[in-house]
PDB file of C-alpha atoms in Angstrom:
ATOM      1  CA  UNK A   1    -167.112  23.313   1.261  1.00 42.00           C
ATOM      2  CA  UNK A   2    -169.548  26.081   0.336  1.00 46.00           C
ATOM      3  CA  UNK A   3    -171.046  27.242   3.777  1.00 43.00           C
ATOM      4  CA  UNK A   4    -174.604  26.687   2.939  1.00 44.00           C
ATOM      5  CA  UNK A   5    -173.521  22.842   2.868  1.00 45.00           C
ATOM      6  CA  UNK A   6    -171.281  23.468   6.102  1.00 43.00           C
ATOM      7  CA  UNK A   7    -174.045  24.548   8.133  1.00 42.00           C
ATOM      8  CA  UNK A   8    -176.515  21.710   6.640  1.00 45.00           C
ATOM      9  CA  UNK A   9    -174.198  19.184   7.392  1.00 44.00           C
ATOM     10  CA  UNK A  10    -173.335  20.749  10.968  1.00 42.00           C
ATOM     11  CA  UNK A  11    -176.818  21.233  12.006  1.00 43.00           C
ATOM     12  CA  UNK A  12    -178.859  19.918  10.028  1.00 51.00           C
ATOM     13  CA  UNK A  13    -181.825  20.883   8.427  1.00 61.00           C
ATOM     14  CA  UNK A  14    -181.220  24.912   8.430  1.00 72.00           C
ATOM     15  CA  UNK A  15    -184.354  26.676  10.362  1.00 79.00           C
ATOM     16  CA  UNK A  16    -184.142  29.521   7.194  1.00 86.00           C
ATOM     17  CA  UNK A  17    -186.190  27.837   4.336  1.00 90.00           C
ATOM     18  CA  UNK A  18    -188.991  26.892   6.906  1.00 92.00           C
ATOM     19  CA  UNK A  19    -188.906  30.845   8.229  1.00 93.00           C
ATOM     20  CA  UNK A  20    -189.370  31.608   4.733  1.00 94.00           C
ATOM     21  CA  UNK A  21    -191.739  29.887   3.790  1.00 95.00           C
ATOM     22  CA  UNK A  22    -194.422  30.907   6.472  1.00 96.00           C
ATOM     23  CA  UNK A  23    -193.762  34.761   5.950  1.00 97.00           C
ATOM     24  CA  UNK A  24    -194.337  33.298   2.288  1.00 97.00           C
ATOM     25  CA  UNK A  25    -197.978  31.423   3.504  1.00 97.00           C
ATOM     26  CA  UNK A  26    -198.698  34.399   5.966  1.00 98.00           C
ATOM     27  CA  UNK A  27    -198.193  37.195   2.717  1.00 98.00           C
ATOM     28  CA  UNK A  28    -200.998  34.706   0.930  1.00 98.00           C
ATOM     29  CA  UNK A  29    -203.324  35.131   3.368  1.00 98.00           C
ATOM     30  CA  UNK A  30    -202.842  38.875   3.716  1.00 98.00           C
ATOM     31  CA  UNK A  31    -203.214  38.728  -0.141  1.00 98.00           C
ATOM     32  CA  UNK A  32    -206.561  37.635   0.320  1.00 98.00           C
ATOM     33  CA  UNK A  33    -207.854  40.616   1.510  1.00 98.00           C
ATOM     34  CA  UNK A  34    -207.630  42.537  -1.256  1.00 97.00           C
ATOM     35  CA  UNK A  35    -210.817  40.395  -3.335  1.00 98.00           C
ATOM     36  CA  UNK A  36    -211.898  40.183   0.237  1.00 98.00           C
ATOM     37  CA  UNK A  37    -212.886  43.448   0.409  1.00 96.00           C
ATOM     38  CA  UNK A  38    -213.869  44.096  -3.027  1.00 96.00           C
ATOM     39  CA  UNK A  39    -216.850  41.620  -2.204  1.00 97.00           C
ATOM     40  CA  UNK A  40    -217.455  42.838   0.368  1.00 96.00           C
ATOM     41  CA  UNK A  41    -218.072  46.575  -1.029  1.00 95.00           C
ATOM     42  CA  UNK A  42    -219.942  44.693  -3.772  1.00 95.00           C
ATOM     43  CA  UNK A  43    -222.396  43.028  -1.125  1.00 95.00           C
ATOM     44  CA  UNK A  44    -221.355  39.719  -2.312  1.00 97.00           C
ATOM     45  CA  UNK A  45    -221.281  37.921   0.686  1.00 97.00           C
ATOM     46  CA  UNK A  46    -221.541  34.305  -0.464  1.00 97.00           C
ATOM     47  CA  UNK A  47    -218.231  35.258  -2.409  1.00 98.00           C
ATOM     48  CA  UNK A  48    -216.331  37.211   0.844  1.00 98.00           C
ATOM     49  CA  UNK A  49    -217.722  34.524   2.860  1.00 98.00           C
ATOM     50  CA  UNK A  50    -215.605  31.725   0.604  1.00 98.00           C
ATOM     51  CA  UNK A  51    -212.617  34.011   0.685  1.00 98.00           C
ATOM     52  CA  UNK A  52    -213.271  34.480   4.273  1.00 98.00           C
ATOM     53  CA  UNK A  53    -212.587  30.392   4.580  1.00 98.00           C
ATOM     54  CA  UNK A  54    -209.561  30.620   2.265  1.00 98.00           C
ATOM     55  CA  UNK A  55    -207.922  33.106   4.757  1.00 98.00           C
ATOM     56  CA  UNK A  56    -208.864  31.164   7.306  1.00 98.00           C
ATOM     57  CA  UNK A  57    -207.588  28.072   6.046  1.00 98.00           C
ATOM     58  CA  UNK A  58    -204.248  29.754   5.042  1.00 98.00           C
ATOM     59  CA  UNK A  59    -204.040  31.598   8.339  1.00 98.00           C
ATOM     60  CA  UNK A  60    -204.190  28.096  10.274  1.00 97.00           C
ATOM     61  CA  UNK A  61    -201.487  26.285   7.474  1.00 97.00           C
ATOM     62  CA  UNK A  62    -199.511  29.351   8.768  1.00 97.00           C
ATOM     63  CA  UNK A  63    -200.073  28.317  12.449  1.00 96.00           C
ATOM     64  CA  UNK A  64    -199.146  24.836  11.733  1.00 96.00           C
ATOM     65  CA  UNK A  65    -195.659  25.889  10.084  1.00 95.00           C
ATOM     66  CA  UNK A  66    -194.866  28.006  13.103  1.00 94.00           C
ATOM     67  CA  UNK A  67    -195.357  25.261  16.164  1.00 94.00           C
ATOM     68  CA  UNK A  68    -193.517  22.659  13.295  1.00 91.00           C
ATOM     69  CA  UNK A  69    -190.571  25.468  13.689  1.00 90.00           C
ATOM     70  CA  UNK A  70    -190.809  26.242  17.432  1.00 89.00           C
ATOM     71  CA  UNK A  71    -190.436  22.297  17.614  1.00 87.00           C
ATOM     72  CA  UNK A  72    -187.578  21.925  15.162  1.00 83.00           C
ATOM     73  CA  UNK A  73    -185.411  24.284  16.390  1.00 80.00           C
ATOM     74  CA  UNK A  74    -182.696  22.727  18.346  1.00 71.00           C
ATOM     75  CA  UNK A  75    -181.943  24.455  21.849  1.00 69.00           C
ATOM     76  CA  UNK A  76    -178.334  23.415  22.580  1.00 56.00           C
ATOM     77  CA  UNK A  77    -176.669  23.408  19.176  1.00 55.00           C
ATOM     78  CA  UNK A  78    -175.439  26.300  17.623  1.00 60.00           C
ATOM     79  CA  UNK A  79    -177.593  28.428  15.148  1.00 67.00           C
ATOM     80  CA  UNK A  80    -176.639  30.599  12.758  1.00 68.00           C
ATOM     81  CA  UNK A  81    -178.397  33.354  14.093  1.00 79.00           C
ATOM     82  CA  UNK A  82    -179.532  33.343  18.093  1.00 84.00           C
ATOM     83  CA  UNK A  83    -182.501  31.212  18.438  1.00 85.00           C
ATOM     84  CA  UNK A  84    -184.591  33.627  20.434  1.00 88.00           C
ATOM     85  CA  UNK A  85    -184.277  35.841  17.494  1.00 90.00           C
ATOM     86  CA  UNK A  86    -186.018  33.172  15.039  1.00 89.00           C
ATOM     87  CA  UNK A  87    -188.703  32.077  17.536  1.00 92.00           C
ATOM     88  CA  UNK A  88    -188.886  36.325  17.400  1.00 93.00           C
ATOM     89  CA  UNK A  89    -189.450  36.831  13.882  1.00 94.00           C
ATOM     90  CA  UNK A  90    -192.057  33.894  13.425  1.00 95.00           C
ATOM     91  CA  UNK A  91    -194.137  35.375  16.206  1.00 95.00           C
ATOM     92  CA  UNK A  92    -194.122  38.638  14.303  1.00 96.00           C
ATOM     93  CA  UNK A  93    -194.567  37.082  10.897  1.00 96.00           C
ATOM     94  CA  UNK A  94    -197.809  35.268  12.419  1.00 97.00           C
ATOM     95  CA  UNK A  95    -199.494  38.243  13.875  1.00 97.00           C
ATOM     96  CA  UNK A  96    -199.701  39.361  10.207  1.00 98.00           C
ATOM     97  CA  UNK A  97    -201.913  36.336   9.425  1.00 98.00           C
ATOM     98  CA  UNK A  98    -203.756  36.165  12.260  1.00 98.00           C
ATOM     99  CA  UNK A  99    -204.667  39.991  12.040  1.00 98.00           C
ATOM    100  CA  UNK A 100    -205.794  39.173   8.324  1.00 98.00           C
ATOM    101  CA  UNK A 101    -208.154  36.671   9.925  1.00 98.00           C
ATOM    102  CA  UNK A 102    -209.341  39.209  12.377  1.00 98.00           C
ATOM    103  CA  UNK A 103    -210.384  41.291   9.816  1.00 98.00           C
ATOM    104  CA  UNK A 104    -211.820  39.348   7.725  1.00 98.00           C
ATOM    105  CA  UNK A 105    -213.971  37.778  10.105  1.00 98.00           C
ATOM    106  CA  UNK A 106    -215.269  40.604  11.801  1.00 98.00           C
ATOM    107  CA  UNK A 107    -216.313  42.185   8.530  1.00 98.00           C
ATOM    108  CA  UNK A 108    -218.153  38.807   7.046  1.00 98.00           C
ATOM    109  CA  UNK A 109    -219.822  38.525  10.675  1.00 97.00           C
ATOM    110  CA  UNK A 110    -221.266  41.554  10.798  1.00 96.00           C
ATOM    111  CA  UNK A 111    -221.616  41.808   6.534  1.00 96.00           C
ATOM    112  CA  UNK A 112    -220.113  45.255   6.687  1.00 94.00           C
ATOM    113  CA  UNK A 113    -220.569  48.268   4.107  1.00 85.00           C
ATOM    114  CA  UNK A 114    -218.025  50.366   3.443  1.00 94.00           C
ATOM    115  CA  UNK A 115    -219.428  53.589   2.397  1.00 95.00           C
ATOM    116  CA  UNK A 116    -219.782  54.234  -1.153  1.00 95.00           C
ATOM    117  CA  UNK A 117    -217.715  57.716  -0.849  1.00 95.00           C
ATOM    118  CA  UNK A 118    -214.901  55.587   1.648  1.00 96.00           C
ATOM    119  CA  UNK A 119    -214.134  53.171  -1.052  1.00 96.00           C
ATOM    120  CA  UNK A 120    -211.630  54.471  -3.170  1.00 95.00           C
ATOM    121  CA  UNK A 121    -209.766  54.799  -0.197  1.00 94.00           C
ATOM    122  CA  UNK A 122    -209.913  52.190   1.141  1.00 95.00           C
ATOM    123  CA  UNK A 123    -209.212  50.118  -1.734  1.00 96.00           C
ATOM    124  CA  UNK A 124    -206.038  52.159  -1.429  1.00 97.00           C
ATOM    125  CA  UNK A 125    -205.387  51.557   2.245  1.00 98.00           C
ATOM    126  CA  UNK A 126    -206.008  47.760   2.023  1.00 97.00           C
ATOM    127  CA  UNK A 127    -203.894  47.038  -1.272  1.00 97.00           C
ATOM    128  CA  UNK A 128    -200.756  49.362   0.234  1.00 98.00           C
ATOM    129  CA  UNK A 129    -200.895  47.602   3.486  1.00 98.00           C
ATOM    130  CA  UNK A 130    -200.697  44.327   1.762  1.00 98.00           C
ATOM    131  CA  UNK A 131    -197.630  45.764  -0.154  1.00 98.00           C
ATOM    132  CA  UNK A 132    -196.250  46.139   3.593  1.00 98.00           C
ATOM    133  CA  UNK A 133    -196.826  41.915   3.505  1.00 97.00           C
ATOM    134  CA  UNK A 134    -195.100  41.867   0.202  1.00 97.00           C
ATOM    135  CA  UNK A 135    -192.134  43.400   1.234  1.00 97.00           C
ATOM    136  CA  UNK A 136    -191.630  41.627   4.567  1.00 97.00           C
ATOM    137  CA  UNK A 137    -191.504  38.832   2.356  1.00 97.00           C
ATOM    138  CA  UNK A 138    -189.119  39.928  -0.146  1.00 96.00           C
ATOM    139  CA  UNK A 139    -186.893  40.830   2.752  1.00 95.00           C
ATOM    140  CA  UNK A 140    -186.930  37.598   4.576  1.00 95.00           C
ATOM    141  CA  UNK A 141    -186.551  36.112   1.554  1.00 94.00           C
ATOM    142  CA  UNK A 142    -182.682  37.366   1.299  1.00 92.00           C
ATOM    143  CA  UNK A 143    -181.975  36.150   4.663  1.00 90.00           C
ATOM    144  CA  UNK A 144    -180.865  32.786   3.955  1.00 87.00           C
ATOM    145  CA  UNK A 145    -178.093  34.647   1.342  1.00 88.00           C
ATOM    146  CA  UNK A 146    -177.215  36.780   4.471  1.00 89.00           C
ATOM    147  CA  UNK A 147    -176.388  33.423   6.287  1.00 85.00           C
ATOM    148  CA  UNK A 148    -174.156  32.324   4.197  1.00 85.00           C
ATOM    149  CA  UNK A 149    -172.154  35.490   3.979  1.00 86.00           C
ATOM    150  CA  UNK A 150    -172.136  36.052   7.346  1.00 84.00           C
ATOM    151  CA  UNK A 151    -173.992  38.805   7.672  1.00 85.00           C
ATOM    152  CA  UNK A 152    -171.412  41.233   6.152  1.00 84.00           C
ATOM    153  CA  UNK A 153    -170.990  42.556   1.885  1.00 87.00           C
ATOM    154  CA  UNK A 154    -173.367  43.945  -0.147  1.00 90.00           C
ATOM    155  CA  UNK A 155    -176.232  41.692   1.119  1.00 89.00           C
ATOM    156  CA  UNK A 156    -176.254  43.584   4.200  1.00 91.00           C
ATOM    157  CA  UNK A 157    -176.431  46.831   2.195  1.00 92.00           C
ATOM    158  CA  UNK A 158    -179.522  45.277  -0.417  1.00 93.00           C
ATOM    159  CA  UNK A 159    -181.649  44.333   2.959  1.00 93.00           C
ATOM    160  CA  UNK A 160    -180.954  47.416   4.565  1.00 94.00           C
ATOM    161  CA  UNK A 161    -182.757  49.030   1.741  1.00 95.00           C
ATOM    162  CA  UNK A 162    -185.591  46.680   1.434  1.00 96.00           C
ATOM    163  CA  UNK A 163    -186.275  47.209   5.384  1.00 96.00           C
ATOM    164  CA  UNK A 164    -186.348  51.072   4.469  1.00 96.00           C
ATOM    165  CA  UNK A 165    -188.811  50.812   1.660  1.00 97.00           C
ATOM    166  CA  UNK A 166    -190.806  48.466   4.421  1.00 97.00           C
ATOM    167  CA  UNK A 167    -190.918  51.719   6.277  1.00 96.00           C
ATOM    168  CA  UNK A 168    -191.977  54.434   3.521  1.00 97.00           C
ATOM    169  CA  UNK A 169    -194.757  51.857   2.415  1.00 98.00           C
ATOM    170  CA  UNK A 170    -195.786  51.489   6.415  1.00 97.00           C
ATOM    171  CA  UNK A 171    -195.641  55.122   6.601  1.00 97.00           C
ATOM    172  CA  UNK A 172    -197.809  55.924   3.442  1.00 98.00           C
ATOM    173  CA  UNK A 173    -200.719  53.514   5.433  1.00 98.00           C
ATOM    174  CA  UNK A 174    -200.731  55.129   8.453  1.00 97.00           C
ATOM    175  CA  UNK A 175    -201.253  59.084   5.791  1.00 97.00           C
ATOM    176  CA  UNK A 176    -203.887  57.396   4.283  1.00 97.00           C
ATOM    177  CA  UNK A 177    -205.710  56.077   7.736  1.00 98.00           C
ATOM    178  CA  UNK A 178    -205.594  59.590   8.511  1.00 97.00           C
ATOM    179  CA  UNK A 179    -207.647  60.213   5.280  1.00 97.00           C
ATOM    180  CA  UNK A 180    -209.774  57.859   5.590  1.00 97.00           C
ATOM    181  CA  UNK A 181    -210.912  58.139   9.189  1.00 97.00           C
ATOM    182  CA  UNK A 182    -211.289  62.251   8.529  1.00 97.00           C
ATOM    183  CA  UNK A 183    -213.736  61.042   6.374  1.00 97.00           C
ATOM    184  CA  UNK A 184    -215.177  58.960   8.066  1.00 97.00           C
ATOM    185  CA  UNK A 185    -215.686  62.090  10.496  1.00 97.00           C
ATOM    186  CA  UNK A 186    -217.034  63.633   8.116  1.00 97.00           C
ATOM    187  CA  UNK A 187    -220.026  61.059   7.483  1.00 96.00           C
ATOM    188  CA  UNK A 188    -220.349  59.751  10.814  1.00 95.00           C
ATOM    189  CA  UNK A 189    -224.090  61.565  11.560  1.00 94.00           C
ATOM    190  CA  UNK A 190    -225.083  59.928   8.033  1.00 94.00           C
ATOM    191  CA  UNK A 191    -224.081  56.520   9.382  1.00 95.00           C
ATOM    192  CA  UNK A 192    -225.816  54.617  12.437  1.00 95.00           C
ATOM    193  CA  UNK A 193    -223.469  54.519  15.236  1.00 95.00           C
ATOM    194  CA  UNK A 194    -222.490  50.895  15.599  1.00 96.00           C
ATOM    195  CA  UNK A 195    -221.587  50.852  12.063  1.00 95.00           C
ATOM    196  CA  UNK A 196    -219.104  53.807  12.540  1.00 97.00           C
ATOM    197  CA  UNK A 197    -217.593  52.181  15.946  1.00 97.00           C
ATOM    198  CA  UNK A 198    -216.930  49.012  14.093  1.00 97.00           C
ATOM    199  CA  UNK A 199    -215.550  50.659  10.778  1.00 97.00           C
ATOM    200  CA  UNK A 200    -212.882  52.552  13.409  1.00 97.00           C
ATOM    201  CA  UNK A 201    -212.258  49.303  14.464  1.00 98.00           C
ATOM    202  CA  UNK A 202    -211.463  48.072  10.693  1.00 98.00           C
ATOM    203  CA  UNK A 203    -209.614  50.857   9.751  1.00 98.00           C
ATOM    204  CA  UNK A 204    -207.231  50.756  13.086  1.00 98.00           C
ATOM    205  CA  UNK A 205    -207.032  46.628  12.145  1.00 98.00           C
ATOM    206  CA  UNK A 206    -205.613  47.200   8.723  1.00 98.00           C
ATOM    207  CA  UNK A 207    -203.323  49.381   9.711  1.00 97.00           C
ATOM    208  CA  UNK A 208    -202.182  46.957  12.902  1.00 98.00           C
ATOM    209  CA  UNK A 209    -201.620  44.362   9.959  1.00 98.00           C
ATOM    210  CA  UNK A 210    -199.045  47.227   8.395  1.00 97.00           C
ATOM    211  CA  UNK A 211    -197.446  47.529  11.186  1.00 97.00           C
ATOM    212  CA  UNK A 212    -197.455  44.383  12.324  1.00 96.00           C
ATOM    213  CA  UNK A 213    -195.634  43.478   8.781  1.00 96.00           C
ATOM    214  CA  UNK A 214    -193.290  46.419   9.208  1.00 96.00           C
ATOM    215  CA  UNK A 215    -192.135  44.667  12.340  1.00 96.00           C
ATOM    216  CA  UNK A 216    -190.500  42.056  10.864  1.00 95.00           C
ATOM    217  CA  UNK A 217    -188.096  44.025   9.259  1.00 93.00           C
ATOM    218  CA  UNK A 218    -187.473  45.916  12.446  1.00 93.00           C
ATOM    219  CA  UNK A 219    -186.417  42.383  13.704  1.00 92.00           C
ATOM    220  CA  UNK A 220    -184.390  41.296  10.681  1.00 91.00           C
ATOM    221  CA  UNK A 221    -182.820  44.960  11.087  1.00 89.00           C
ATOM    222  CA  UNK A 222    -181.740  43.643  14.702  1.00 89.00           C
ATOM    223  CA  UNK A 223    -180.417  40.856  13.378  1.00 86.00           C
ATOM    224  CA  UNK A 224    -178.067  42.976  10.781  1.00 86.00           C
ATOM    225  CA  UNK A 225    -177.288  44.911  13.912  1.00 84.00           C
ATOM    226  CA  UNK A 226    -175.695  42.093  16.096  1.00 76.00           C
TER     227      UNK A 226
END
C-alpha cells in the first residue's frame, strides 16, 4: 500500500493538505499588498480601502483554517510529524497574515503618503518581501512529498534549498530596509514628524512580515533536522 494511503487509512484525514492550504490563503493575503500599496502611493484611497477589506477578509479565512486545524489534530494518535511542531508552523504561517493586516490597516487609517522620492523603493521592499510569502509557500508545499518518504532522498535535499533561497530573499529585505530608512533620514526635516514616526513603523512592519515568512522555513528546517 503506497504510504500516503497507509497513513490516511491509519489516521485519518492527514493534517498536511489543511497546513498547506492556509500558508496557501495566508501568501494571498500578503499578495495583496503589493496593489495595496500602489493605491496607496496613487492617493486612491477608495481603491486601498477595498483592498484593505480583501486582506482583511482573507486574513480572517486564514484564522478560521488555523482554529479548524488546532481542533482537528488528534492528541493521542500518532502523527507523522510531532504535533507540537504543526500547531508550530501554523502559528508562524498566521503571523504572516495577520502582519499583512497590520499594515494595511494602519496605512488606510491614517491614508499614508509614501514620499514621492521613497517609492521606487519601496515598491521594491514590499514586492521582495512578498516573494519571502511566495517561497514559504512553495516550501510547505513539498512537505506532504517529504511525508511520504520519510523525511530522507532527494526531497530532503530540494527543501533544503528552497529554505536557503527563503533566506537570501529575507536577507535582500532587510539591505533594502537599510536603504530605504537612510533615506528616509535623509528627508525626515522635509516631512512632519508624525508622518516619519509612523513610516518607521511601516517600514520595520514589512520587514517583520519577511521575517515572519522566513520563519517558517526555519521550522520546516527543524523538522528535516529531527
Amino acid at each position: 500500500m503506497p504510504a500516503k494511503n497507509l497513513l490516511s487509512s491509519m489516521f485519518g484525514r492527514s493534517p498536511i493538505g489543511p497546513i498547506q492550504q492556509h500558508i496557501a490563503k495566508v501568501h494571498e493575503c500578503a499578495t495583496q499588498l503589493v496593489p495595496f500599496i500602489n493605491a496607496a502611493m496613487s492617493d486612491n484611497w477608495e481603491e486601498a480601502a477595498k483592498i484593505q477589506a480583501d486582506i482583511a477578509n482573507l486574513e480572517g479565512e486564514a484564522d478560521v483554517l488555523k482554529k479548524e486545524i488546532r481542533l482537528s489534530l488528534p492528541k493521542s494518535l500518532f502523527l507523522p510529524v510531532p504535533r507540537t511542531d504543526l500547531l508550530d508552523i501554523i502559528t508562524v504561517q498566521d503571523k504572516v497574515a495577520n502582519r499583512a493586516k497590520d499594515i494595511a490597516g494602519l496605512m488606510l487609517g491614517r491614508q499614508m503618503s509614501i514620499p514621492t522620492e521613497l517609492q521606487p523603493e519601496f515598491k521594491d521592499y514590499i514586492a521582495r518581501s512578498v516573494d519571502t510569502s511566495a517561497q514559504a509557500l512553495k516550501a510547505m508545499s513539498e512537505l506532504d512529498e517529504l511525508v511520504e518518504t520519510g523525511f530522507s532522498g532527494r526531497e530532503v535535499d530540494i527543501v533544503e534549498k528552497m529554505i536557503e533561497d527563503l533566506d537570501a530573499i529575507e536577507s535582500d529585505t532587510d539591505k533594502i530596509q537599510v536603504a530605504i530608512r537612510a533615506k528616509l533620514f535623509q528627508l525626515e526635516k522635509q516631512l512632519p514628524p508624525v508622518d516619519v514616526m509612523f513610516l518607521y513603523k511601516i517600514i520595520d512592519w514589512i520587514g517583520d512580515l519577511a521575517d515572519r515568512a522566513s520563519r517558517v522555513g526555519s521550522h520546516l528546517q527543524l523538522l528535516l533536522a529531527r
